Short mmCIF file of C-alpha atoms and ligand atoms in Angstrom, two decimals:
data_model
loop_
_atom_site.label_atom_id
_atom_site.label_comp_id
_atom_site.label_asym_id
_atom_site.label_seq_id
_atom_site.Cartn_x
_atom_site.Cartn_y
_atom_site.Cartn_z
CA UNK A 1 -26.75 -33.19 -31.23
CA UNK A 2 -27.60 -30.24 -28.94
CA UNK A 3 -24.93 -29.51 -26.28
CA UNK A 4 -26.61 -28.64 -23.02
CA UNK A 5 -24.93 -26.97 -20.26
CA UNK A 6 -28.08 -26.82 -18.06
CA UNK A 7 -27.83 -29.23 -15.19
CA UNK A 8 -29.59 -32.46 -15.87
CA UNK A 9 -31.39 -33.13 -12.70
CA UNK A 10 -31.85 -36.95 -12.95
CA UNK A 11 -28.31 -37.55 -14.00
CA UNK A 12 -26.97 -35.19 -11.24
CA UNK A 13 -29.16 -37.24 -8.70
CA UNK A 14 -27.60 -40.47 -10.16
CA UNK A 15 -24.18 -39.12 -9.65
CA UNK A 16 -24.75 -37.92 -6.07
CA UNK A 17 -26.21 -41.33 -5.20
CA UNK A 18 -23.35 -43.21 -6.62
CA UNK A 19 -20.86 -40.81 -4.87
CA UNK A 20 -22.56 -41.31 -1.50
CA UNK A 21 -22.69 -45.20 -1.96
CA UNK A 22 -19.19 -45.79 -3.07
CA UNK A 23 -16.90 -43.12 -1.61
CA UNK A 24 -17.53 -42.65 1.98
CA UNK A 25 -13.99 -43.52 2.68
CA UNK A 26 -11.74 -42.92 -0.41
CA UNK A 27 -8.42 -44.83 -0.45
CA UNK A 28 -5.35 -42.63 -0.16
CA UNK A 29 -3.19 -42.01 -3.26
CA UNK A 30 -0.65 -44.59 -3.46
CA UNK A 31 2.78 -44.13 -4.87
CA UNK A 32 3.35 -46.74 -7.50
CA UNK A 33 5.87 -49.44 -6.26
CA UNK A 34 8.81 -50.40 -8.47
CA UNK A 35 6.98 -53.71 -9.30
CA UNK A 36 3.52 -54.92 -9.19
CA UNK A 37 3.03 -57.08 -6.18
CA UNK A 38 0.35 -59.58 -7.35
CA UNK A 39 0.07 -62.13 -10.09
CA UNK A 40 -2.26 -62.49 -13.15
CA UNK A 41 -5.58 -64.04 -12.06
CA UNK A 42 -8.61 -63.76 -14.17
CA UNK A 43 -9.70 -60.80 -16.45
CA UNK A 44 -13.03 -60.23 -18.24
CA UNK A 45 -14.10 -58.62 -21.48
CA UNK A 46 -16.21 -58.94 -24.68
CA UNK A 47 -19.27 -58.75 -22.58
CA UNK A 48 -22.63 -58.54 -24.24
CA UNK A 49 -26.13 -58.81 -22.96
CA UNK A 50 -25.87 -62.61 -22.97
CA UNK A 51 -22.27 -63.55 -22.74
CA UNK A 52 -18.61 -62.61 -22.23
CA UNK A 53 -15.11 -63.83 -22.16
CA UNK A 54 -12.99 -64.70 -19.08
CA UNK A 55 -9.32 -65.32 -19.46
CA UNK A 56 -6.67 -66.69 -17.05
CA UNK A 57 -3.21 -68.20 -17.15
CA UNK A 58 -2.68 -71.87 -16.39
CA UNK A 59 0.52 -74.02 -16.93
CA UNK A 60 0.09 -76.42 -19.81
CA UNK A 61 -1.20 -79.92 -19.22
CA UNK A 62 -3.83 -78.87 -16.66
CA UNK A 63 -7.60 -79.09 -17.06
CA UNK A 64 -9.22 -75.83 -16.02
CA UNK A 65 -13.10 -75.33 -15.93
CA UNK A 66 -15.09 -72.13 -15.08
CA UNK A 67 -17.98 -72.39 -12.89
CA UNK A 68 -20.41 -69.52 -13.50
CA UNK A 69 -23.40 -68.83 -11.32
CA UNK A 70 -26.02 -66.29 -10.39
CA UNK A 71 -26.71 -65.53 -6.71
CA UNK A 72 -28.30 -68.61 -5.26
CA UNK A 73 -28.17 -70.38 -8.70
CA UNK A 74 -26.64 -73.65 -9.87
CA UNK A 75 -23.30 -73.25 -11.67
CA UNK A 76 -23.10 -73.43 -15.44
CA UNK A 77 -19.79 -75.08 -16.34
CA UNK A 78 -17.60 -73.77 -19.16
CA UNK A 79 -14.63 -75.52 -20.58
CA UNK A 80 -11.72 -73.71 -22.12
CA UNK A 81 -11.22 -73.02 -25.78
CA UNK A 82 -8.28 -75.08 -27.16
CA UNK A 83 -5.04 -73.29 -27.05
CA UNK A 84 -3.73 -72.45 -30.55
CA UNK A 85 -0.23 -71.38 -29.60
CA UNK A 86 1.66 -73.96 -27.53
CA UNK A 87 3.97 -71.12 -26.27
CA UNK A 88 0.91 -69.40 -24.67
CA UNK A 89 -0.33 -70.13 -21.22
CA UNK A 90 -3.45 -67.97 -21.55
CA UNK A 91 -6.79 -69.89 -21.24
CA UNK A 92 -9.95 -68.53 -22.64
CA UNK A 93 -13.50 -69.25 -21.56
CA UNK A 94 -16.39 -68.10 -23.81
CA UNK A 95 -19.56 -67.55 -21.76
CA UNK A 96 -22.87 -67.72 -23.54
CA UNK A 97 -26.66 -68.07 -22.87
CA UNK A 98 -26.50 -65.82 -19.88
CA UNK A 99 -29.32 -63.41 -18.82
CA UNK A 100 -29.03 -59.67 -19.45
CA UNK A 101 -28.15 -57.35 -16.67
CA UNK A 102 -27.20 -60.15 -14.30
CA UNK A 103 -24.19 -60.69 -12.15
CA UNK A 104 -22.47 -63.84 -12.53
CA UNK A 105 -19.76 -65.11 -10.08
CA UNK A 106 -17.01 -67.01 -12.09
CA UNK A 107 -14.83 -69.44 -10.03
CA UNK A 108 -11.99 -71.38 -11.43
CA UNK A 109 -11.44 -75.07 -11.10
CA UNK A 110 -8.28 -76.89 -12.14
CA UNK A 111 -8.16 -80.73 -12.38
CA UNK A 112 -11.45 -80.82 -10.47
CA UNK A 113 -10.31 -78.85 -7.47
CA UNK A 114 -11.03 -75.15 -6.67
CA UNK A 115 -8.12 -72.76 -7.73
CA UNK A 116 -6.77 -70.31 -5.41
CA UNK A 117 -7.66 -67.32 -7.64
CA UNK A 118 -10.31 -64.97 -6.36
CA UNK A 119 -13.46 -65.23 -8.40
CA UNK A 120 -14.30 -62.96 -11.38
CA UNK A 121 -17.42 -61.12 -11.74
CA UNK A 122 -19.31 -60.78 -15.06
CA UNK A 123 -22.27 -58.36 -15.14
CA UNK A 124 -24.03 -58.70 -18.54
CA UNK A 125 -25.26 -55.70 -20.46
CA UNK A 126 -28.72 -54.55 -20.98
CA UNK A 127 -30.33 -55.94 -24.04
CA UNK A 128 -29.32 -54.52 -27.32
CA UNK A 129 -31.68 -52.14 -28.98
CA UNK A 130 -33.70 -51.39 -25.83
CA UNK A 131 -33.42 -48.05 -24.04
CA UNK A 132 -31.56 -48.39 -20.71
CA UNK A 133 -29.55 -46.20 -18.18
CA UNK A 134 -25.93 -47.17 -17.58
CA UNK A 135 -22.56 -45.81 -16.89
CA UNK A 136 -19.13 -46.49 -18.33
CA UNK A 137 -15.55 -45.31 -17.42
CA UNK A 138 -12.79 -44.50 -19.90
CA UNK A 139 -9.17 -43.30 -20.00
CA UNK A 140 -5.64 -44.27 -20.96
CA UNK A 141 -2.17 -44.19 -19.87
CA UNK A 142 -0.72 -45.94 -16.78
CA UNK A 143 2.92 -46.53 -15.72
CA UNK A 144 3.80 -50.20 -16.48
CA UNK A 145 2.15 -52.35 -13.68
CA UNK A 146 0.79 -49.35 -11.91
CA UNK A 147 -1.02 -50.06 -8.62
CA UNK A 148 -2.57 -46.71 -8.41
CA UNK A 149 -5.71 -46.34 -6.13
CA UNK A 150 -7.62 -44.76 -9.11
CA UNK A 151 -8.20 -48.37 -10.32
CA UNK A 152 -9.83 -49.26 -7.07
CA UNK A 153 -12.02 -46.11 -7.40
CA UNK A 154 -13.11 -47.13 -10.88
CA UNK A 155 -13.91 -50.75 -9.78
CA UNK A 156 -16.03 -49.50 -6.77
CA UNK A 157 -18.23 -47.51 -9.06
CA UNK A 158 -19.17 -50.53 -11.01
CA UNK A 159 -19.32 -49.13 -14.52
CA UNK A 160 -20.85 -51.43 -17.25
CA UNK A 161 -17.60 -51.34 -19.13
CA UNK A 162 -14.12 -49.68 -18.84
CA UNK A 163 -12.89 -48.34 -22.19
CA UNK A 164 -9.09 -48.37 -22.26
CA UNK A 165 -7.76 -46.15 -24.98
CA UNK A 166 -4.19 -47.22 -24.81
CA UNK A 167 -0.84 -46.95 -23.19
CA UNK A 168 -1.90 -49.94 -20.93
CA UNK A 169 1.92 -50.07 -20.42
CA UNK A 170 5.04 -48.23 -21.44
CA UNK A 171 7.31 -51.11 -22.46
CA UNK A 172 7.87 -49.65 -25.96
CA UNK A 173 8.55 -52.97 -27.65
CA UNK A 174 9.91 -52.78 -31.20
CA UNK A 175 11.08 -56.43 -31.50
CA UNK A 176 8.93 -59.04 -33.14
CA UNK A 177 8.99 -61.20 -30.13
CA UNK A 178 5.66 -62.39 -28.64
CA UNK A 179 7.30 -63.17 -25.27
CA UNK A 180 8.19 -59.47 -24.79
CA UNK A 181 4.49 -58.53 -25.29
CA UNK A 182 3.33 -61.38 -23.01
CA UNK A 183 5.70 -60.28 -20.37
CA UNK A 184 4.29 -56.71 -20.53
CA UNK A 185 0.73 -58.04 -20.22
CA UNK A 186 1.76 -60.17 -17.33
CA UNK A 187 3.18 -57.20 -15.42
CA UNK A 188 0.06 -55.21 -15.87
CA UNK A 189 -2.12 -58.08 -14.78
CA UNK A 190 0.14 -58.53 -11.75
CA UNK A 191 -0.96 -55.15 -10.40
CA UNK A 192 -3.07 -55.69 -7.38
CA UNK A 193 -5.38 -52.71 -8.27
CA UNK A 194 -5.53 -53.26 -12.05
CA UNK A 195 -5.93 -57.04 -11.60
CA UNK A 196 -8.95 -56.52 -9.41
CA UNK A 197 -10.45 -53.95 -11.70
CA UNK A 198 -10.13 -56.18 -14.77
CA UNK A 199 -11.36 -59.24 -12.91
CA UNK A 200 -14.64 -57.31 -11.91
CA UNK A 201 -15.26 -54.82 -14.68
CA UNK A 202 -15.36 -55.70 -18.41
CA UNK A 203 -12.36 -54.18 -20.21
CA UNK A 204 -12.61 -53.01 -23.88
CA UNK A 205 -9.11 -51.98 -24.79
CA UNK A 206 -7.25 -50.69 -27.91
CA UNK A 207 -3.57 -49.98 -27.78
CA UNK A 208 -1.86 -46.67 -28.51
CA UNK A 209 1.77 -46.17 -29.27
CA UNK A 210 3.71 -47.40 -26.19
CA UNK A 211 1.76 -50.54 -25.87
CA UNK A 212 1.57 -51.33 -29.65
CA UNK A 213 5.37 -50.53 -30.12
CA UNK A 214 7.72 -47.75 -29.35
CA UNK A 215 7.02 -44.02 -28.87
CA UNK A 216 4.94 -42.57 -31.70
CA UNK A 217 4.83 -45.90 -33.39
CA UNK A 218 3.15 -46.61 -36.74
CA UNK A 219 2.70 -49.29 -39.36
CA UNK A 220 6.49 -49.50 -39.80
CA UNK A 221 6.85 -50.99 -36.31
CA UNK A 222 9.07 -54.22 -36.66
CA UNK A 223 7.13 -55.66 -33.66
CA UNK A 224 3.80 -55.21 -35.46
CA UNK A 225 3.04 -58.95 -36.03
CA UNK A 226 3.73 -60.06 -32.45
CA UNK A 227 2.02 -56.94 -31.06
CA UNK A 228 -1.23 -57.68 -32.99
CA UNK A 229 -1.10 -61.38 -32.44
CA UNK A 230 -0.57 -61.24 -28.68
CA UNK A 231 -3.35 -58.70 -28.32
CA UNK A 232 -5.70 -61.31 -29.59
CA UNK A 233 -4.31 -63.96 -27.28
CA UNK A 234 -4.47 -61.76 -24.13
CA UNK A 235 -7.36 -59.31 -24.69
CA UNK A 236 -10.91 -60.57 -24.66
CA UNK A 237 -12.11 -58.69 -27.65
CA UNK A 238 -15.27 -58.28 -29.67
CA UNK A 239 -15.34 -59.81 -33.20
CA UNK A 240 -12.41 -58.33 -35.21
CA UNK A 241 -13.49 -57.41 -38.76
CA UNK A 242 -9.87 -57.60 -39.87
CA UNK A 243 -9.64 -61.26 -38.90
CA UNK A 244 -7.21 -63.47 -36.95
CA UNK A 245 -3.36 -63.14 -36.47
CA UNK A 246 -1.36 -60.27 -37.71
CA UNK A 247 -4.15 -57.72 -38.56
CA UNK A 248 -5.64 -54.53 -37.20
CA UNK A 249 -7.73 -54.65 -33.93
CA UNK A 250 -10.74 -52.23 -34.68
CA UNK A 251 -13.93 -53.49 -33.28
CA UNK A 252 -17.40 -52.40 -32.17
CA UNK A 253 -19.95 -53.41 -29.61
CA UNK A 254 -23.30 -52.38 -28.26
CA UNK A 255 -24.80 -51.51 -24.79
CA UNK A 256 -28.54 -51.03 -24.87
CA UNK A 257 -29.00 -48.29 -27.62
CA UNK A 258 -25.35 -47.07 -27.57
CA UNK A 259 -22.78 -48.21 -30.19
CA UNK A 260 -19.22 -48.08 -29.27
CA UNK A 261 -16.64 -48.11 -32.15
CA UNK A 262 -12.92 -48.65 -31.27
CA UNK A 263 -10.39 -47.96 -33.93
CA UNK A 264 -6.84 -49.03 -34.30
CA UNK A 265 -4.91 -45.80 -34.99
CA UNK A 266 -1.48 -47.26 -34.65
CA UNK A 267 -0.89 -50.43 -36.62
CA UNK A 268 -2.09 -49.20 -40.00
CA UNK A 269 -1.01 -45.57 -39.79
CA UNK A 270 1.34 -44.04 -42.19
CA UNK A 271 4.38 -42.17 -40.77
CA UNK A 272 3.45 -39.05 -39.09
CA UNK A 273 6.22 -37.17 -40.73
CA UNK A 274 4.93 -38.11 -44.26
CA UNK A 275 3.56 -34.73 -45.78
CA UNK A 276 -0.09 -34.56 -45.39
CA UNK A 277 -2.25 -35.21 -48.40
CA UNK A 278 -5.46 -37.29 -49.40
CA UNK A 279 -3.40 -40.46 -49.39
CA UNK A 280 -1.91 -40.16 -45.85
CA UNK A 281 -3.88 -42.32 -43.47
CA UNK A 282 -4.13 -42.97 -39.70
CA UNK A 283 -6.59 -45.83 -40.22
CA UNK A 284 -5.55 -47.55 -43.43
CA UNK A 285 -7.92 -47.99 -46.36
CA UNK A 286 -9.79 -51.19 -45.22
CA UNK A 287 -10.33 -50.01 -41.59
CA UNK A 288 -11.45 -46.52 -42.82
CA UNK A 289 -14.19 -48.13 -45.07
CA UNK A 290 -15.31 -50.37 -42.15
CA UNK A 291 -15.31 -47.32 -39.89
CA UNK A 292 -17.44 -45.18 -42.26
CA UNK A 293 -19.98 -48.03 -42.82
CA UNK A 294 -20.11 -48.66 -39.13
CA UNK A 295 -20.57 -45.11 -38.29
CA UNK A 296 -23.39 -44.62 -40.78
CA UNK A 297 -25.29 -47.76 -39.85
CA UNK A 298 -24.84 -47.19 -36.04
CA UNK A 299 -26.01 -43.56 -36.29
CA UNK A 300 -29.24 -44.70 -37.82
CA UNK A 301 -29.97 -47.72 -35.62
CA UNK A 302 -28.63 -46.46 -32.22
CA UNK A 303 -29.53 -43.47 -30.03
CA UNK A 304 -25.88 -42.65 -29.43
CA UNK A 305 -22.52 -43.51 -31.21
CA UNK A 306 -19.38 -43.38 -29.13
CA UNK A 307 -16.05 -43.40 -30.97
CA UNK A 308 -12.98 -44.28 -29.05
CA UNK A 309 -9.87 -42.65 -30.59
CA UNK A 310 -6.60 -43.38 -28.98
CA UNK A 311 -5.26 -40.05 -29.94
CA UNK A 312 -6.61 -36.42 -29.56
CA UNK A 313 -9.00 -35.27 -32.27
CA UNK A 314 -8.93 -31.42 -31.67
CA UNK A 315 -5.95 -29.26 -32.43
CA UNK A 316 -3.86 -27.76 -35.12
CA UNK A 317 -0.22 -28.23 -33.84
CA UNK A 318 1.65 -31.29 -35.02
CA UNK A 319 2.01 -33.82 -32.17
CA UNK A 320 1.45 -37.36 -33.28
CA UNK A 321 -2.25 -36.87 -33.25
CA UNK A 322 -5.09 -36.12 -35.80
CA UNK A 323 -3.26 -32.91 -36.44
CA UNK A 324 -0.84 -34.67 -38.61
CA UNK A 325 -3.59 -36.22 -40.75
CA UNK A 326 -5.68 -33.19 -41.44
CA UNK A 327 -6.78 -34.34 -44.87
CA UNK A 328 -8.14 -37.52 -43.52
CA UNK A 329 -9.69 -35.67 -40.55
CA UNK A 330 -11.57 -33.40 -42.91
CA UNK A 331 -12.62 -36.41 -45.01
CA UNK A 332 -14.14 -38.00 -41.98
CA UNK A 333 -15.93 -34.75 -41.03
CA UNK A 334 -17.24 -34.26 -44.43
CA UNK A 335 -18.58 -37.87 -44.42
CA UNK A 336 -20.28 -37.11 -41.08
CA UNK A 337 -21.79 -33.91 -42.35
CA UNK A 338 -22.82 -35.38 -45.71
CA UNK A 339 -24.79 -38.14 -43.96
CA UNK A 340 -26.15 -35.80 -41.23
CA UNK A 341 -24.85 -37.90 -38.50
CA UNK A 342 -25.72 -35.98 -35.34
CA UNK A 343 -25.56 -38.45 -32.48
CA UNK A 344 -21.78 -38.99 -32.35
CA UNK A 345 -19.28 -38.16 -29.58
CA UNK A 346 -15.63 -38.97 -29.48
CA UNK A 347 -13.50 -40.25 -26.49
CA UNK A 348 -9.80 -39.56 -26.80
CA UNK A 349 -6.70 -40.99 -25.10
CA UNK A 350 -2.86 -40.19 -25.26
CA UNK A 351 -3.01 -36.69 -23.82
CA UNK A 352 -2.47 -36.91 -20.05
CA UNK A 353 -5.30 -34.66 -19.08
CA UNK A 354 -9.01 -34.18 -18.52
CA UNK A 355 -10.77 -32.00 -21.00
CA UNK A 356 -14.11 -31.58 -22.85
CA UNK A 357 -15.48 -29.87 -25.77
CA UNK A 358 -19.18 -29.31 -26.40
CA UNK A 359 -18.57 -29.42 -30.22
CA UNK A 360 -17.53 -25.87 -30.66
CA UNK A 361 -14.06 -26.73 -31.84
CA UNK A 362 -14.28 -30.26 -33.20
CA UNK A 363 -15.62 -29.64 -36.69
CA UNK A 364 -13.09 -29.86 -39.67
CA UNK A 365 -15.81 -30.23 -42.28
CA UNK A 366 -16.10 -27.89 -45.21
CA UNK A 367 -19.69 -26.94 -44.16
CA UNK A 368 -18.70 -26.10 -40.58
CA UNK A 369 -22.05 -27.18 -39.24
CA UNK A 370 -21.11 -30.12 -37.05
CA UNK A 371 -21.23 -30.26 -33.34
CA UNK A 372 -19.42 -33.28 -32.05
CA UNK A 373 -18.66 -33.44 -28.27
CA UNK A 374 -15.14 -34.53 -27.46
CA UNK A 375 -14.04 -36.02 -24.08
CA UNK A 376 -10.64 -36.67 -22.44
CA UNK A 377 -10.38 -38.81 -19.43
CA UNK A 378 -6.60 -39.32 -18.77
CA UNK A 379 -4.29 -40.30 -17.33
CA UNK A 380 -4.83 -43.26 -15.03
CA UNK A 381 -1.29 -42.79 -13.70
CA UNK A 382 0.99 -40.57 -15.57
CA UNK A 383 2.44 -37.04 -15.34
CA UNK A 384 0.31 -34.40 -17.01
CA UNK A 385 0.69 -33.29 -20.64
CA UNK A 386 -1.56 -30.94 -22.75
CA UNK A 387 -2.18 -31.86 -26.29
CA UNK A 388 -4.62 -30.27 -28.78
CA UNK A 389 -7.46 -27.95 -27.98
CA UNK A 390 -8.97 -25.57 -27.46
CA UNK A 391 -11.73 -27.16 -25.30
CA UNK A 392 -14.99 -25.40 -24.41
CA UNK A 393 -15.01 -26.79 -20.83
CA UNK A 394 -11.12 -26.39 -20.31
CA UNK A 395 -8.49 -28.90 -19.35
CA UNK A 396 -7.26 -30.21 -16.06
CA UNK A 397 -3.76 -31.79 -15.64
CA UNK A 398 -3.07 -34.36 -12.87
CA UNK A 399 -1.24 -33.07 -9.75
CA UNK A 400 1.75 -35.23 -8.44
CA UNK A 401 0.51 -38.76 -8.11
CA UNK A 402 -3.07 -37.91 -8.98
CA UNK A 403 -4.97 -40.51 -10.99
CA UNK A 404 -7.60 -39.47 -13.33
CA UNK A 405 -10.43 -41.15 -15.39
CA UNK A 406 -13.47 -40.28 -17.36
CA UNK A 407 -16.97 -41.12 -16.10
CA UNK A 408 -19.98 -41.17 -18.32
CA UNK A 409 -23.61 -41.53 -17.26
CA UNK A 410 -26.02 -42.38 -20.01
CA UNK A 411 -29.76 -41.77 -19.59
CA UNK A 412 -31.93 -42.97 -22.51
CA UNK A 413 -35.75 -42.47 -22.56
CA UNK A 414 -36.01 -44.24 -25.86
CA UNK A 415 -36.23 -40.93 -27.87
CA UNK A 416 -33.01 -39.23 -26.90
CA UNK A 417 -29.88 -40.07 -25.01
CA UNK A 418 -28.71 -37.66 -22.31
CA UNK A 419 -25.10 -37.78 -21.47
CA UNK A 420 -23.27 -36.42 -18.43
CA UNK A 421 -19.44 -36.60 -18.65
CA UNK A 422 -17.32 -35.91 -15.66
CA UNK A 423 -13.55 -36.05 -15.50
CA UNK A 424 -12.55 -37.27 -12.03
CA UNK A 425 -9.60 -38.06 -9.83
CA UNK A 426 -9.06 -41.12 -7.58
CA UNK A 427 -11.04 -39.47 -4.76
CA UNK A 428 -13.92 -39.19 -7.17
CA UNK A 429 -13.67 -35.43 -7.12
CA UNK A 430 -15.06 -33.94 -10.38
CA UNK A 431 -12.67 -31.64 -12.27
CA UNK A 432 -14.34 -31.22 -15.74
CA UNK A 433 -17.90 -31.53 -16.61
CA UNK A 434 -20.05 -31.55 -19.73
CA UNK A 435 -23.73 -32.51 -20.37
CA UNK A 436 -25.16 -33.07 -23.87
CA UNK A 437 -28.09 -34.76 -25.46
CA UNK A 438 -28.02 -36.89 -28.54
CA UNK A 439 -31.43 -36.54 -30.36
FE1 LIG B 501 0.35 -41.96 -22.72
#
């Protein structure tokens, strides 16, 4: 992959157009209230070119249906998947046989009458394997139930998908009690700004430490079974190679010719304080095998591979990130080098900062020939923190009450994929910028 600082005209034009369209009157920064002021409505994820998943919460004993329609079209009616856990009130609708790149309005009906919930919107992806231009947003870390305006900004830009790299909340649950994890989810979904975002933009989310378990949590977290099980209940996810129930949540999905790989870097990780060595793992053996296979296949069959890592990749100082798993990081880099994978970039969470590296500092292989762009797009709503580095394009920390996110514009001519990353705040002001091309 050749990093390119030169301005990409077409992408710049895209950015300017989207700015003019969506942000004539940006919302003011709101101070997060003590408690979110809404209630869980519907939320959307696991979207593909022909389907998706819509979830909601309904008291038991009622009969919900989802009416899904294109503008001016007749509704397609979907009934809810049978609820497996009687203690859960989450209801799941699997949408299928939809048309690519089409907006579908989803309204809820309960016992034959319209529900009071505002409708959800599903915009299906471009067809898999065909070149297409699209945008996506990413980031991590928001105060529990945050109602920050940054979520409105992201929603108004209509990305194809929002990649959430963890710390969806900071409840730090270490007890193996599903009700605690459910309550945390309900608080997040009761945020008026986050609720509206997740109702209108597909969410693809993996947890990090504070939402998987307590601070700096790992595979010893006593709450691990409840955490991983409730993730499956609440989060509309892509197929999970580790299976149902109490298992890791790594997954992958495709938009056009771009493959997204999301790893679970918490629930299988060995303790960070374990001395580094070839046996120490952040992924666990099974996930790592899957990851390597996925990486190799995706790099050959897709124009660009985007890996979502919930923790920083670049750095040398111990801080609960890849720096504490240096042998495994080197192993992955050697794998990438050995198989000549050149169309990979990495999105990172955890550090509350915007940052970008053009690949100058991200290679830990023995060959020292890799150039893997690394992007940070955090925090949605948290005080600033610097982790790792250095970064070729520098870092930006949020000012007081500033909300940040990563914005990625993908332009694919069928031969090569041009990527423009911008790290932005809630007023859509660009703070960090990097262009590169995946050949
Ligand atoms: Fe965080």
